């Protein structure tokens, strides 16, 4: 499997309104726009006539019009009008390059090629959980480094001291990592947290699972503290815009129906902006590496993730 055959989030669904929207994915320029039915469409952002950027054009009556000579393209990419030749019927070969688009978790996802189905996100269809998308964050690192950071258990008491851990509780519990149908699953992950949930003021140990469900999608599930409690699910969704640049969202599916959207966003924002400077300082920015870093037993999830990337044929981040 290669990156261009996967679905990638590219923008918030509400970012795409009436005007064409340029986005970047895997170092390619794309244009998103909405057809007459409001359906999102994705084309390569290049007019097949003389190569102008279609995103500089406009959407008129359900077609995308190029800014240069006004060629018009319908929802399927077919050129339907060449204004300089009003009687001309453009042949089937007069087409823009199209890509599949889907909407999920408040985001628009694009698959450049192939026929893989849209992956479903854990917690997304559980009506007992409240959903909220946080982001985007533009990050100067590769998608795998960002996933590795999300899967990293042993930085909480340092990078997130007072929030997700503290220096008195850095020792890492043993945990298990196994292959799953979707990718990887780590269970028995435990962390001491100063405030283990929003209602508690004392620290305690919380238990997590981590799942990698696609090369650039990772899911943290906080297990319920009491019987009957619902789990909280936080998914990390990364768009590999370039080799060493990414766009990041978090999708929350949580039990907290009391906090405001801004309060939930503020917490996630604090945590990620604590991670970001350290993450962006890491060199090399790309993964998987063929050597050059030291591992301890506490890093087995990170090591398993790099093996998984290699098995999946994910090499975008590596020369
Ligand atoms: Fe697009 Fe000519 S370059 S219509
Ligand atoms: Co962190």
Short mmCIF file of C-alpha atoms and ligand atoms in Angstrom, two decimals:
data_model
loop_
_atom_site.label_atom_id
_atom_site.label_comp_id
_atom_site.label_asym_id
_atom_site.label_seq_id
_atom_site.Cartn_x
_atom_site.Cartn_y
_atom_site.Cartn_z
CA UNK A 1 0.00 0.00 0.00
CA UNK A 2 1.31 3.40 -0.86
CA UNK A 3 0.27 6.79 0.40
CA UNK A 4 -1.54 7.87 -2.74
CA UNK A 5 -3.89 4.87 -2.37
CA UNK A 6 -4.94 5.92 1.14
CA UNK A 7 -7.60 8.36 2.29
CA UNK A 8 -6.18 11.52 3.84
CA UNK A 9 -7.96 14.38 5.62
CA UNK A 10 -7.29 17.64 3.76
CA UNK A 11 -9.54 20.33 5.26
CA UNK A 12 -12.49 20.98 7.54
CA UNK A 13 -15.80 20.31 5.77
CA UNK A 14 -16.98 23.79 6.74
CA UNK A 15 -13.90 25.42 5.17
CA UNK A 16 -15.24 24.55 1.73
CA UNK A 17 -17.99 26.98 0.86
CA UNK A 18 -18.82 28.61 -2.48
CA UNK A 19 -15.31 29.35 -3.70
CA UNK A 20 -12.80 26.76 -4.90
CA UNK A 21 -10.33 25.88 -2.15
CA UNK A 22 -6.68 24.99 -2.83
CA UNK A 23 -5.20 22.27 -0.59
CA UNK A 24 -1.91 20.40 -0.57
CA UNK A 25 -1.58 16.63 -0.22
CA UNK A 26 1.58 14.54 -0.66
CA UNK A 27 3.32 17.49 -2.32
CA UNK A 28 0.55 17.85 -4.89
CA UNK A 29 -1.73 20.83 -5.41
CA UNK A 30 -5.43 20.02 -5.37
CA UNK A 31 -8.56 22.13 -5.69
CA UNK A 32 -11.73 21.32 -3.80
CA UNK A 33 -15.10 22.72 -4.78
CA UNK A 34 -18.79 21.97 -4.31
CA UNK A 35 -21.03 20.94 -7.20
CA UNK A 36 -24.69 21.93 -7.69
CA UNK A 37 -25.78 19.29 -5.15
CA UNK A 38 -23.32 20.60 -2.55
CA UNK A 39 -21.13 17.52 -3.01
CA UNK A 40 -17.41 18.15 -2.51
CA UNK A 41 -15.21 17.45 -5.54
CA UNK A 42 -11.41 17.23 -5.78
CA UNK A 43 -9.37 17.89 -8.93
CA UNK A 44 -5.68 18.28 -9.48
CA UNK A 45 -5.24 22.06 -9.28
CA UNK A 46 -4.11 22.40 -12.86
CA UNK A 47 -6.21 23.18 -15.91
CA UNK A 48 -5.59 20.62 -18.66
CA UNK A 49 -5.74 23.45 -21.27
CA UNK A 50 -2.69 25.59 -20.40
CA UNK A 51 -1.95 24.58 -16.82
CA UNK A 52 -3.45 27.51 -14.91
CA UNK A 53 -4.51 26.90 -11.32
CA UNK A 54 -8.20 26.05 -11.26
CA UNK A 55 -8.43 27.23 -7.65
CA UNK A 56 -8.04 30.79 -8.97
CA UNK A 57 -11.25 30.33 -10.93
CA UNK A 58 -14.84 30.28 -9.77
CA UNK A 59 -17.77 27.95 -9.33
CA UNK A 60 -20.70 28.91 -11.55
CA UNK A 61 -23.95 26.96 -11.76
CA UNK A 62 -22.42 23.67 -10.72
CA UNK A 63 -19.29 23.84 -12.87
CA UNK A 64 -15.74 24.91 -12.08
CA UNK A 65 -14.51 27.64 -14.41
CA UNK A 66 -10.80 28.11 -15.13
CA UNK A 67 -9.58 31.69 -14.52
CA UNK A 68 -7.52 31.88 -17.74
CA UNK A 69 -9.71 31.09 -20.77
CA UNK A 70 -12.90 30.14 -18.94
CA UNK A 71 -13.05 26.45 -19.78
CA UNK A 72 -15.74 24.92 -17.61
CA UNK A 73 -15.55 21.50 -15.93
CA UNK A 74 -18.49 19.56 -14.52
CA UNK A 75 -18.57 17.52 -11.31
CA UNK A 76 -16.97 14.54 -13.06
CA UNK A 77 -14.14 16.66 -14.48
CA UNK A 78 -15.48 16.71 -18.04
CA UNK A 79 -14.93 19.97 -19.91
CA UNK A 80 -18.39 21.14 -20.94
CA UNK A 81 -17.64 24.56 -22.39
CA UNK A 82 -14.84 26.36 -24.24
CA UNK A 83 -15.99 30.01 -24.35
CA UNK A 84 -13.75 30.87 -27.32
CA UNK A 85 -15.62 28.28 -29.42
CA UNK A 86 -19.29 28.42 -28.37
CA UNK A 87 -20.37 25.71 -30.85
CA UNK A 88 -17.57 23.31 -29.89
CA UNK A 89 -18.56 20.10 -28.08
CA UNK A 90 -15.49 19.12 -26.02
CA UNK A 91 -14.61 15.44 -26.53
CA UNK A 92 -14.34 12.91 -23.67
CA UNK A 93 -10.58 13.39 -23.47
CA UNK A 94 -11.00 17.04 -22.46
CA UNK A 95 -11.01 16.30 -18.73
CA UNK A 96 -9.61 17.62 -15.48
CA UNK A 97 -7.80 15.07 -13.30
CA UNK A 98 -10.26 13.99 -10.58
CA UNK A 99 -9.80 12.35 -7.17
CA UNK A 100 -12.26 10.70 -4.77
CA UNK A 101 -13.61 12.82 -1.87
CA UNK A 102 -15.49 11.76 1.26
CA UNK A 103 -16.70 13.53 4.36
CA UNK A 104 -16.07 12.07 7.79
CA UNK A 105 -15.54 13.40 11.32
CA UNK A 106 -16.13 16.98 10.18
CA UNK A 107 -13.32 16.76 7.63
CA UNK A 108 -13.04 16.26 3.89
CA UNK A 109 -10.86 13.29 2.95
CA UNK A 110 -9.23 12.71 -0.44
CA UNK A 111 -7.88 9.54 -2.04
CA UNK A 112 -5.61 10.34 -4.95
CA UNK A 113 -5.88 6.92 -6.58
CA UNK A 114 -7.18 3.36 -6.19
CA UNK A 115 -10.42 2.08 -4.75
CA UNK A 116 -9.81 1.62 -1.00
CA UNK A 117 -12.93 2.26 1.10
CA UNK A 118 -13.04 5.19 3.52
CA UNK A 119 -11.75 3.89 6.86
CA UNK A 120 -14.23 4.18 9.72
CA UNK A 121 -13.15 5.99 12.86
CA UNK A 122 -13.52 4.42 16.28
CA UNK A 123 -16.18 6.07 18.46
CA UNK A 124 -17.61 8.05 15.54
CA UNK A 125 -20.89 6.15 15.44
CA UNK A 126 -21.36 5.82 19.20
CA UNK A 127 -24.28 8.15 19.99
CA UNK A 128 -23.30 8.21 23.67
CA UNK A 129 -20.13 10.10 22.83
CA UNK A 130 -19.88 13.78 22.04
CA UNK A 131 -17.96 14.59 18.87
CA UNK A 132 -15.74 17.59 18.27
CA UNK A 133 -12.96 18.28 15.77
CA UNK A 134 -9.97 20.32 16.99
CA UNK A 135 -7.50 21.88 14.58
CA UNK A 136 -5.99 22.26 12.11
CA UNK A 137 -2.42 22.63 13.28
CA UNK A 138 0.29 23.14 10.68
CA UNK A 139 3.35 21.27 11.86
CA UNK A 140 6.88 21.36 10.49
CA UNK A 141 7.47 17.63 10.63
CA UNK A 142 6.50 14.46 8.79
CA UNK A 143 3.22 12.66 9.45
CA UNK A 144 4.95 9.60 10.98
CA UNK A 145 6.84 11.72 13.52
CA UNK A 146 3.53 13.26 14.62
CA UNK A 147 1.92 9.83 15.00
CA UNK A 148 4.99 8.60 16.90
CA UNK A 149 4.63 11.54 19.31
CA UNK A 150 0.95 10.72 19.86
CA UNK A 151 1.84 7.08 20.61
CA UNK A 152 4.69 8.02 22.96
CA UNK A 153 3.85 7.19 26.57
CA UNK A 154 6.99 8.23 28.35
CA UNK A 155 7.01 12.00 27.75
CA UNK A 156 3.86 12.90 29.69
CA UNK A 157 5.53 13.85 32.99
CA UNK A 158 8.10 16.01 31.18
CA UNK A 159 6.43 17.72 28.23
CA UNK A 160 2.97 17.77 29.85
CA UNK A 161 4.03 18.20 33.48
CA UNK A 162 1.07 19.18 35.62
CA UNK A 163 -1.34 18.30 32.80
CA UNK A 164 -0.89 14.65 31.83
CA UNK A 165 1.80 13.63 34.30
CA UNK A 166 4.60 14.79 36.57
CA UNK A 167 8.29 14.14 37.18
CA UNK A 168 7.61 12.03 40.26
CA UNK A 169 5.83 9.46 38.11
CA UNK A 170 8.03 8.92 35.07
CA UNK A 171 8.52 5.17 35.47
CA UNK A 172 6.75 3.35 32.66
CA UNK A 173 4.52 0.33 33.24
CA UNK A 174 4.87 -2.65 30.98
CA UNK A 175 2.35 -2.75 28.13
CA UNK A 176 1.57 -5.04 25.22
CA UNK A 177 1.73 -4.32 21.50
CA UNK A 178 0.19 -6.61 18.92
CA UNK A 179 -0.84 -6.54 15.29
CA UNK A 180 -4.55 -5.96 14.72
CA UNK A 181 -6.76 -6.27 11.66
CA UNK A 182 -6.45 -2.52 11.11
CA UNK A 183 -2.83 -2.08 12.10
CA UNK A 184 -1.49 -2.06 15.65
CA UNK A 185 -2.98 -2.26 19.12
CA UNK A 186 -1.26 -1.41 22.39
CA UNK A 187 -3.05 -2.42 25.59
CA UNK A 188 -2.35 -2.08 29.29
CA UNK A 189 -0.85 1.40 28.84
CA UNK A 190 -0.99 3.20 32.16
CA UNK A 191 -0.14 6.74 33.12
CA UNK A 192 -0.36 8.69 36.33
CA UNK A 193 -2.33 11.85 35.76
CA UNK A 194 -2.55 14.87 38.04
CA UNK A 195 -6.26 15.16 37.19
CA UNK A 196 -7.40 11.82 35.89
CA UNK A 197 -10.71 13.22 34.74
CA UNK A 198 -12.42 16.59 34.69
CA UNK A 199 -14.29 15.92 37.96
CA UNK A 200 -11.32 14.82 40.05
CA UNK A 201 -8.81 17.08 41.76
CA UNK A 202 -6.43 14.32 42.83
CA UNK A 203 -4.02 12.34 40.71
CA UNK A 204 -4.49 8.70 39.87
CA UNK A 205 -3.44 6.10 37.37
CA UNK A 206 -5.46 5.91 34.16
CA UNK A 207 -5.43 3.13 31.62
CA UNK A 208 -5.33 3.60 27.86
CA UNK A 209 -5.25 1.65 24.70
CA UNK A 210 -3.61 3.00 21.57
CA UNK A 211 -4.51 1.81 18.11
CA UNK A 212 -2.94 2.61 14.77
CA UNK A 213 -5.75 2.15 12.28
CA UNK A 214 -4.06 3.62 9.20
CA UNK A 215 -0.49 4.83 8.60
CA UNK A 216 -1.36 8.37 9.70
CA UNK A 217 -4.34 7.71 11.98
CA UNK A 218 -3.90 6.82 15.65
CA UNK A 219 -6.60 6.41 18.28
CA UNK A 220 -6.26 6.75 22.03
CA UNK A 221 -9.03 5.21 24.11
CA UNK A 222 -9.19 6.09 27.77
CA UNK A 223 -10.79 3.16 29.54
CA UNK A 224 -13.71 3.85 31.89
CA UNK A 225 -12.72 4.28 35.52
CA UNK A 226 -15.94 2.76 36.80
CA UNK A 227 -18.28 0.06 35.62
CA UNK A 228 -20.75 1.45 33.14
CA UNK A 229 -18.59 4.47 32.39
CA UNK A 230 -18.13 5.28 28.74
CA UNK A 231 -14.74 5.39 27.18
CA UNK A 232 -13.23 8.60 25.79
CA UNK A 233 -11.76 8.33 22.31
CA UNK A 234 -9.26 10.80 20.85
CA UNK A 235 -8.19 10.24 17.26
CA UNK A 236 -5.15 11.88 15.71
CA UNK A 237 -5.71 12.57 12.02
CA UNK A 238 -2.70 13.74 10.02
CA UNK A 239 -2.57 15.05 6.47
CA UNK A 240 0.90 14.60 4.92
CA UNK A 241 0.96 17.86 2.98
CA UNK A 242 4.67 17.57 2.22
CA UNK A 243 7.59 15.35 3.16
CA UNK A 244 8.33 17.35 6.28
CA UNK A 245 5.14 19.33 6.73
CA UNK A 246 1.78 18.13 7.93
CA UNK A 247 -1.64 19.34 8.89
CA UNK A 248 -3.10 17.85 12.05
CA UNK A 249 -6.56 17.46 13.55
CA UNK A 250 -7.86 15.75 16.66
CA UNK A 251 -11.30 14.19 16.64
CA UNK A 252 -12.77 13.88 20.11
CA UNK A 253 -15.51 11.36 20.89
CA UNK A 254 -15.88 11.84 24.61
CA UNK A 255 -18.25 11.45 27.55
CA UNK A 256 -18.00 15.11 28.54
CA UNK A 257 -21.23 16.79 27.47
CA UNK A 258 -20.88 19.61 30.03
CA UNK A 259 -17.79 21.52 28.93
CA UNK A 260 -18.18 24.02 26.13
CA UNK A 261 -16.59 23.40 22.72
CA UNK A 262 -14.08 26.13 23.52
CA UNK A 263 -13.12 24.45 26.81
CA UNK A 264 -12.55 21.09 25.12
CA UNK A 265 -10.57 22.77 22.35
CA UNK A 266 -8.51 24.77 24.84
CA UNK A 267 -7.37 21.63 26.67
CA UNK A 268 -6.38 19.83 23.47
CA UNK A 269 -4.70 23.00 22.22
CA UNK A 270 -2.61 23.29 25.39
CA UNK A 271 -1.47 19.68 25.15
CA UNK A 272 -0.57 19.84 21.47
CA UNK A 273 1.23 23.17 21.68
CA UNK A 274 3.33 21.64 24.48
CA UNK A 275 4.25 18.79 22.10
CA UNK A 276 4.78 20.89 18.98
CA UNK A 277 8.14 22.60 19.74
CA UNK A 278 9.74 19.32 20.82
CA UNK A 279 8.25 17.47 17.88
CA UNK A 280 9.46 20.09 15.41
CA UNK A 281 12.94 19.98 16.96
CA UNK A 282 13.41 16.28 16.20
CA UNK A 283 15.86 15.36 13.46
CA UNK A 284 15.59 13.71 11.09
CA UNK A 285 11.99 14.68 10.57
CA UNK A 286 11.20 11.59 8.55
CA UNK A 287 10.37 8.03 9.58
CA UNK A 288 10.83 5.11 9.44
CA UNK A 289 14.58 5.24 9.96
CA UNK A 290 16.93 2.43 9.17
CA UNK A 291 19.00 3.20 12.28
CA UNK A 292 20.50 6.10 14.14
CA UNK A 293 18.19 6.20 17.16
CA UNK A 294 18.40 4.34 20.45
CA UNK A 295 15.45 2.41 21.83
CA UNK A 296 14.45 1.29 25.27
CA UNK A 297 11.75 -1.24 26.17
CA UNK A 298 9.44 1.73 26.85
CA UNK A 299 9.62 2.56 23.11
CA UNK A 300 8.21 -0.70 21.83
CA UNK A 301 5.08 0.95 20.46
CA UNK A 302 7.15 3.46 18.50
CA UNK A 303 9.37 0.66 17.19
CA UNK A 304 6.31 -1.42 16.22
CA UNK A 305 4.85 1.61 14.41
CA UNK A 306 7.99 2.00 12.30
CA UNK A 307 7.93 -1.71 11.41
CA UNK A 308 4.26 -1.37 10.50
CA UNK A 309 5.04 1.57 8.18
CA UNK A 310 7.67 -0.48 6.40
CA UNK A 311 5.31 -3.45 6.05
CA UNK A 312 2.67 -1.17 4.56
CA UNK A 313 5.13 0.16 2.01
CA UNK A 314 4.94 3.65 3.50
CA UNK A 315 8.06 5.35 2.31
CA UNK A 316 6.87 8.88 1.62
CA UNK A 317 8.84 10.22 4.55
CA UNK A 318 12.08 8.51 3.59
CA UNK A 319 14.57 9.21 0.83
FE1 LIG B 1 -7.53 26.90 -18.23
FE2 LIG B 1 -6.91 27.92 -20.55
S1 LIG B 1 -5.59 27.41 -18.97
S2 LIG B 1 -8.85 27.55 -19.76
CO1 LIG B 2 2.42 14.79 24.09
#
